[in-house]
Amino acid sequence: MTTALVTGAAGALGRAIVRRLTADGHQVAALDRDAGALEGALNLKTDLRDPAAIEAAFAETAARLGPVGVLVNNAAVYPARPFLEVPLAEYDDVHAVNQRAYWLAAQHAARQMSEPGNGAIGGAIVNIASITMHGGWSDLAAYVATKGAAAALTRALARELGPREIRVNCVSPGAFPTAAEEIHPDPEAYERLVLDRQALQRRGRPEELAAVVSFLAGQDASFVTGQTIEVNGGWVMA
Ligand SMILES: NC(=O)c1ccc[n+]([C@@H]2O[C@H](COP(=O)([O-])OP(=O)(O)OC[C@H]3O[C@@H](n4cnc5c(N)ncnc54)[C@H](O)[C@@H]3O)[C@@H](O)[C@H]2O)c1
């Protein structure tokens, strides 16, 4: 049984990812600042802006479930504000959660995956990006920048960690109907825009995103690394 650690686990997509990885047979550590009690998971209330809290969560996960073999970097914040009005503190906050925490979690995970004698040599890291990294999105510049960084970090780590048999991939979601939509002032107009852009004429379900994470985390993807998979109903076609 592999230990999987999922960040942003109390969110709409995070919950689906935890459910799917649990169903796949992983023991899952669910990290979030909200103390969401996800059934069947080790729930760890963690503020990902705090490097010491991230370190503590990885140590507790290893102690209680064994070393991490799968990491899903999924947490994100997405405050909407015109670029020229973004205070530096907000920029720092977005980067701390969406980028620095991805980096730190990947370091802790890669160390646990590499430790000799821990029974978990090798592993899989999945970073969650966003469709907005392709075409941009007004009033979300800091968020969009971190999502592009998630895809680039994926390629850098895949190259560097490949010799350790650690695969690093990225999943880039399109527009799933989740809390993130609350940032749009007119939800009906937004829904029309989404369907107009997508090839598939329906909204995606969180389970459909989780299925691709599950694939990349598992042995069926044993020769897949450094890739970004778009899960967007055909909005952006790479
Ligand atoms: N929902 C979409 O349509 C969509 C589209 C593109 C990309 N994404 C990406 O998918 C991922 C999940 O998105 P979601 O829609 O489930 O968002 P969400 O807001 O529902 O979930 C994000 C989770 O991250 C947690 N989080 C935020 N800051 C934290 C912190 N400091 N410490 C610990 N946890 C923290 C939140 O509590 C929340 O549970 C994100 O990376 C997002 O960028 C989502």
Short mmCIF file of C-alpha atoms and ligand atoms in Angstrom, two decimals:
data_model
loop_
_atom_site.label_atom_id
_atom_site.label_comp_id
_atom_site.label_asym_id
_atom_site.label_seq_id
_atom_site.Cartn_x
_atom_site.Cartn_y
_atom_site.Cartn_z
CA MET A 1 0.00 0.00 0.00
CA THR A 2 1.42 3.38 -0.99
CA THR A 3 1.12 6.51 1.09
CA ALA A 4 -0.28 9.45 -0.87
CA LEU A 5 -0.26 13.05 0.37
CA VAL A 6 -2.73 15.51 -1.16
CA THR A 7 -2.64 19.28 -0.49
CA GLY A 8 -5.73 21.47 -0.68
CA ALA A 9 -7.60 18.30 0.18
CA ALA A 10 -10.73 20.00 1.54
CA GLY A 11 -11.44 21.78 -1.75
CA ALA A 12 -13.78 20.61 -4.48
CA LEU A 13 -11.13 18.95 -6.64
CA GLY A 14 -8.98 17.93 -3.65
CA ARG A 15 -11.84 15.98 -2.09
CA ALA A 16 -12.41 14.08 -5.35
CA ILE A 17 -8.68 13.34 -5.60
CA VAL A 18 -8.57 12.02 -2.02
CA ARG A 19 -11.65 9.85 -2.62
CA ARG A 20 -10.17 8.43 -5.82
CA LEU A 21 -6.69 7.72 -4.40
CA THR A 22 -8.30 6.07 -1.36
CA ALA A 23 -10.43 3.90 -3.67
CA ASP A 24 -7.25 3.03 -5.60
CA GLY A 25 -5.88 1.56 -2.37
CA HIS A 26 -3.55 4.34 -1.22
CA GLN A 27 -3.35 5.45 2.40
CA VAL A 28 -4.00 9.16 2.05
CA ALA A 29 -2.79 12.11 4.12
CA ALA A 30 -5.13 15.03 3.46
CA LEU A 31 -3.57 18.48 4.08
CA ASP A 32 -5.61 21.67 4.23
CA ARG A 33 -5.86 24.81 6.30
CA ASP A 34 -9.53 23.89 6.76
CA ALA A 35 -9.91 20.92 9.08
CA GLY A 36 -12.03 18.99 6.62
CA ALA A 37 -12.67 15.51 7.96
CA LEU A 38 -12.22 13.41 4.87
CA GLU A 39 -13.41 9.90 5.53
CA GLY A 40 -10.72 7.25 5.41
CA ALA A 41 -7.88 9.81 5.25
CA LEU A 42 -5.37 11.12 7.78
CA ASN A 43 -6.58 14.73 8.05
CA LEU A 44 -3.78 17.17 8.83
CA LYS A 45 -4.70 20.81 9.42
CA THR A 46 -1.76 22.57 7.82
CA ASP A 47 -1.11 26.14 6.70
CA LEU A 48 0.91 25.69 3.53
CA ARG A 49 2.29 29.23 3.85
CA ASP A 50 4.33 27.96 6.80
CA PRO A 51 7.41 25.92 5.79
CA ALA A 52 7.72 24.42 9.29
CA ALA A 53 4.10 23.25 9.18
CA ILE A 54 4.72 21.54 5.83
CA GLU A 55 7.79 19.79 7.26
CA ALA A 56 5.79 18.69 10.32
CA ALA A 57 2.96 17.33 8.15
CA PHE A 58 5.39 15.21 6.12
CA ALA A 59 7.03 13.90 9.30
CA GLU A 60 3.65 13.01 10.81
CA THR A 61 2.54 11.34 7.59
CA ALA A 62 5.69 9.21 7.45
CA ALA A 63 5.37 8.29 11.15
CA ARG A 64 1.70 7.29 10.92
CA LEU A 65 1.31 5.97 7.36
CA GLY A 66 4.85 5.31 6.16
CA PRO A 67 6.98 7.30 3.68
CA VAL A 68 5.19 9.21 0.96
CA GLY A 69 5.12 7.50 -2.45
CA VAL A 70 2.64 9.84 -4.14
CA LEU A 71 2.36 13.62 -3.76
CA VAL A 72 -0.43 15.68 -5.28
CA ASN A 73 0.28 19.43 -5.09
CA ASN A 74 -3.26 20.74 -5.48
CA ALA A 75 -3.84 23.64 -3.05
CA ALA A 76 -4.28 27.12 -4.47
CA VAL A 77 -5.59 30.57 -3.69
CA TYR A 78 -6.93 32.83 -6.43
CA PRO A 79 -7.79 36.34 -5.19
CA ALA A 80 -9.21 38.40 -8.06
CA ARG A 81 -7.88 41.95 -8.42
CA PRO A 82 -6.64 44.16 -11.26
CA PHE A 83 -2.91 43.73 -11.79
CA LEU A 84 -2.13 47.37 -11.00
CA GLU A 85 -3.89 47.12 -7.64
CA VAL A 86 -2.36 43.90 -6.29
CA PRO A 87 -0.56 44.61 -2.99
CA LEU A 88 2.79 42.92 -2.58
CA ALA A 89 1.51 40.99 0.44
CA GLU A 90 -1.21 39.38 -1.72
CA TYR A 91 1.31 38.50 -4.43
CA ASP A 92 3.52 36.89 -1.75
CA ASP A 93 0.58 34.98 -0.31
CA VAL A 94 -0.45 33.56 -3.68
CA HIS A 95 3.12 32.51 -4.43
CA ALA A 96 3.57 30.99 -0.94
CA VAL A 97 0.58 28.66 -1.38
CA ASN A 98 0.56 28.01 -5.13
CA GLN A 99 4.28 27.83 -5.75
CA ARG A 100 6.60 27.77 -2.71
CA ALA A 101 4.51 25.09 -1.00
CA TYR A 102 4.58 22.99 -4.21
CA TRP A 103 8.36 23.31 -4.17
CA LEU A 104 8.76 22.47 -0.47
CA ALA A 105 6.31 19.56 -0.60
CA ALA A 106 8.13 18.15 -3.61
CA GLN A 107 11.43 18.37 -1.69
CA HIS A 108 10.02 16.55 1.34
CA ALA A 109 8.32 13.96 -0.84
CA ALA A 110 11.40 13.35 -2.99
CA ARG A 111 13.50 12.86 0.15
CA GLN A 112 11.07 10.30 1.55
CA MET A 113 10.84 8.61 -1.86
CA SER A 114 14.64 8.39 -2.07
CA GLU A 115 15.46 7.23 1.45
CA PRO A 116 17.18 3.86 1.26
CA GLY A 117 15.49 1.12 3.23
CA ASN A 118 12.12 2.78 3.54
CA GLY A 119 10.42 0.50 1.05
CA ALA A 120 9.24 3.37 -1.07
CA ILE A 121 12.07 3.94 -3.55
CA GLY A 122 10.69 5.92 -6.43
CA GLY A 123 7.36 7.61 -6.55
CA ALA A 124 5.06 9.98 -8.37
CA ILE A 125 4.46 13.71 -7.99
CA VAL A 126 1.47 15.37 -9.65
CA ASN A 127 1.27 19.17 -9.75
CA ILE A 128 -2.04 20.86 -10.50
CA ALA A 129 -1.80 23.81 -12.92
CA SER A 130 -4.66 25.60 -14.69
CA ILE A 131 -5.97 26.26 -18.19
CA THR A 132 -5.40 29.97 -17.46
CA MET A 133 -1.65 29.49 -17.90
CA HIS A 134 -2.24 29.20 -21.67
CA GLY A 135 -4.42 32.17 -22.52
CA GLY A 136 -4.13 34.27 -19.38
CA TRP A 137 -7.10 35.64 -17.43
CA SER A 138 -7.79 39.20 -16.37
CA ASP A 139 -7.50 40.09 -12.68
CA LEU A 140 -5.69 36.84 -11.83
CA ALA A 141 -2.11 37.63 -12.83
CA ALA A 142 -0.41 36.31 -9.69
CA TYR A 143 -2.44 33.08 -9.83
CA VAL A 144 -1.80 32.58 -13.55
CA ALA A 145 1.94 33.13 -13.03
CA THR A 146 2.06 30.43 -10.34
CA LYS A 147 0.20 27.99 -12.58
CA GLY A 148 2.69 28.45 -15.41
CA ALA A 149 5.40 27.90 -12.81
CA ALA A 150 3.76 24.62 -11.74
CA ALA A 151 4.07 23.27 -15.29
CA ALA A 152 7.67 24.48 -15.65
CA LEU A 153 8.63 23.10 -12.22
CA THR A 154 7.13 19.79 -13.31
CA ARG A 155 9.53 19.55 -16.25
CA ALA A 156 12.56 20.64 -14.18
CA LEU A 157 11.85 18.09 -11.43
CA ALA A 158 11.03 15.31 -13.90
CA ARG A 159 14.49 15.81 -15.43
CA GLU A 160 16.29 15.95 -12.08
CA LEU A 161 14.39 13.22 -10.22
CA GLY A 162 14.09 10.75 -13.11
CA PRO A 163 17.32 8.94 -12.14
CA ARG A 164 15.69 8.27 -8.74
CA GLU A 165 12.70 6.69 -10.51
CA ILE A 166 10.49 9.56 -9.35
CA ARG A 167 8.01 10.63 -12.03
CA VAL A 168 6.74 14.21 -12.03
CA ASN A 169 3.70 15.21 -14.08
CA CYS A 170 1.18 18.00 -14.21
CA VAL A 171 -2.59 18.09 -14.65
CA SER A 172 -4.07 21.29 -16.01
CA PRO A 173 -7.80 21.55 -15.26
CA GLY A 174 -10.22 23.54 -17.37
CA ALA A 175 -13.28 25.12 -15.80
CA PHE A 176 -14.81 22.78 -13.26
CA PRO A 177 -17.95 23.95 -11.50
CA THR A 178 -16.44 24.52 -8.05
CA ALA A 179 -15.99 27.28 -5.48
CA ALA A 180 -13.49 28.88 -7.84
CA GLU A 181 -16.45 30.07 -9.93
CA GLU A 182 -17.54 32.39 -7.18
CA ILE A 183 -14.92 34.80 -8.46
CA HIS A 184 -17.06 35.36 -11.56
CA PRO A 185 -19.63 38.14 -11.17
CA ASP A 186 -22.18 36.60 -13.60
CA PRO A 187 -22.24 32.78 -13.23
CA GLU A 188 -24.74 32.21 -16.07
CA ALA A 189 -22.72 34.21 -18.57
CA TYR A 190 -19.62 32.35 -17.38
CA GLU A 191 -21.32 28.98 -17.94
CA ARG A 192 -22.24 30.02 -21.50
CA LEU A 193 -18.66 31.16 -22.14
CA VAL A 194 -17.27 27.83 -20.89
CA LEU A 195 -19.55 25.71 -23.10
CA ASP A 196 -18.84 27.98 -26.05
CA ARG A 197 -15.10 27.35 -25.64
CA GLN A 198 -15.25 23.60 -24.89
CA ALA A 199 -15.63 20.84 -27.51
CA LEU A 200 -17.67 18.77 -25.03
CA GLN A 201 -20.99 20.53 -24.34
CA ARG A 202 -21.24 19.84 -20.62
CA ARG A 203 -19.36 20.77 -17.48
CA GLY A 204 -16.59 18.53 -16.18
CA ARG A 205 -16.99 16.60 -12.95
CA PRO A 206 -14.28 16.63 -10.23
CA GLU A 207 -14.15 12.82 -10.51
CA GLU A 208 -13.02 13.21 -14.14
CA LEU A 209 -10.07 15.32 -12.99
CA ALA A 210 -9.28 12.88 -10.18
CA ALA A 211 -9.22 9.99 -12.66
CA VAL A 212 -6.32 11.57 -14.55
CA VAL A 213 -4.44 12.27 -11.30
CA SER A 214 -5.00 8.61 -10.38
CA PHE A 215 -3.58 7.49 -13.73
CA LEU A 216 -0.45 9.62 -13.35
CA ALA A 217 0.02 8.49 -9.73
CA GLY A 218 -0.24 4.83 -10.62
CA GLN A 219 1.73 2.12 -12.36
CA ASP A 220 -0.18 2.47 -15.66
CA ALA A 221 1.78 5.70 -16.12
CA SER A 222 5.13 4.08 -15.26
CA PHE A 223 6.86 5.54 -18.38
CA VAL A 224 5.17 8.96 -18.28
CA THR A 225 7.11 11.86 -16.78
CA GLY A 226 7.52 15.59 -17.36
CA GLN A 227 4.12 15.85 -19.05
CA THR A 228 1.19 18.21 -18.64
CA ILE A 229 -2.19 16.66 -19.32
CA GLU A 230 -5.04 19.04 -20.14
CA VAL A 231 -8.40 18.03 -18.62
CA ASN A 232 -10.70 20.71 -20.02
CA GLY A 233 -13.37 19.20 -22.28
CA GLY A 234 -11.41 20.35 -25.33
CA TRP A 235 -11.15 24.06 -24.47
CA VAL A 236 -7.41 24.25 -25.11
CA MET A 237 -5.94 21.58 -27.37
CA ALA A 238 -2.16 21.20 -27.06
N1 LIG B 1 -11.97 24.50 -10.12
C1 LIG B 1 -11.50 24.76 -11.33
O1 LIG B 1 -12.24 24.92 -12.29
C2 LIG B 1 -10.02 24.84 -11.53
C3 LIG B 1 -9.57 25.25 -12.78
C4 LIG B 1 -8.19 25.30 -13.02
C5 LIG B 1 -7.32 24.92 -12.02
N2 LIG B 1 -7.79 24.53 -10.82
C6 LIG B 1 -6.80 24.13 -9.81
O2 LIG B 1 -7.24 22.98 -9.14
C7 LIG B 1 -6.78 23.01 -7.79
C8 LIG B 1 -7.94 22.81 -6.84
O3 LIG B 1 -8.89 23.83 -7.08
P1 LIG B 1 -10.34 23.83 -6.42
O4 LIG B 1 -11.27 24.33 -7.44
O5 LIG B 1 -10.61 22.53 -5.76
O6 LIG B 1 -10.14 25.02 -5.36
P2 LIG B 1 -10.71 25.14 -3.88
O7 LIG B 1 -10.59 26.59 -3.52
O8 LIG B 1 -12.05 24.48 -3.77
O9 LIG B 1 -9.66 24.29 -3.04
C9 LIG B 1 -8.38 24.77 -2.72
C10 LIG B 1 -8.04 24.26 -1.34
O10 LIG B 1 -6.75 24.76 -0.98
C11 LIG B 1 -6.80 25.08 0.40
N3 LIG B 1 -5.81 26.10 0.75
C12 LIG B 1 -5.72 27.37 0.31
N4 LIG B 1 -4.74 28.01 0.98
C13 LIG B 1 -4.19 27.14 1.85
C14 LIG B 1 -3.16 27.21 2.81
N5 LIG B 1 -2.49 28.35 3.05
N6 LIG B 1 -2.87 26.10 3.51
C15 LIG B 1 -3.55 24.95 3.32
N7 LIG B 1 -4.55 24.81 2.42
C16 LIG B 1 -4.87 25.90 1.70
C17 LIG B 1 -8.21 25.66 0.63
O11 LIG B 1 -8.59 25.61 1.99
C18 LIG B 1 -9.04 24.75 -0.27
O12 LIG B 1 -9.58 23.65 0.45
C19 LIG B 1 -6.06 24.35 -7.62
O13 LIG B 1 -4.68 24.16 -7.78
C20 LIG B 1 -6.60 25.19 -8.74
O14 LIG B 1 -5.69 26.17 -9.15
C21 LIG B 1 -9.12 24.48 -10.54
#
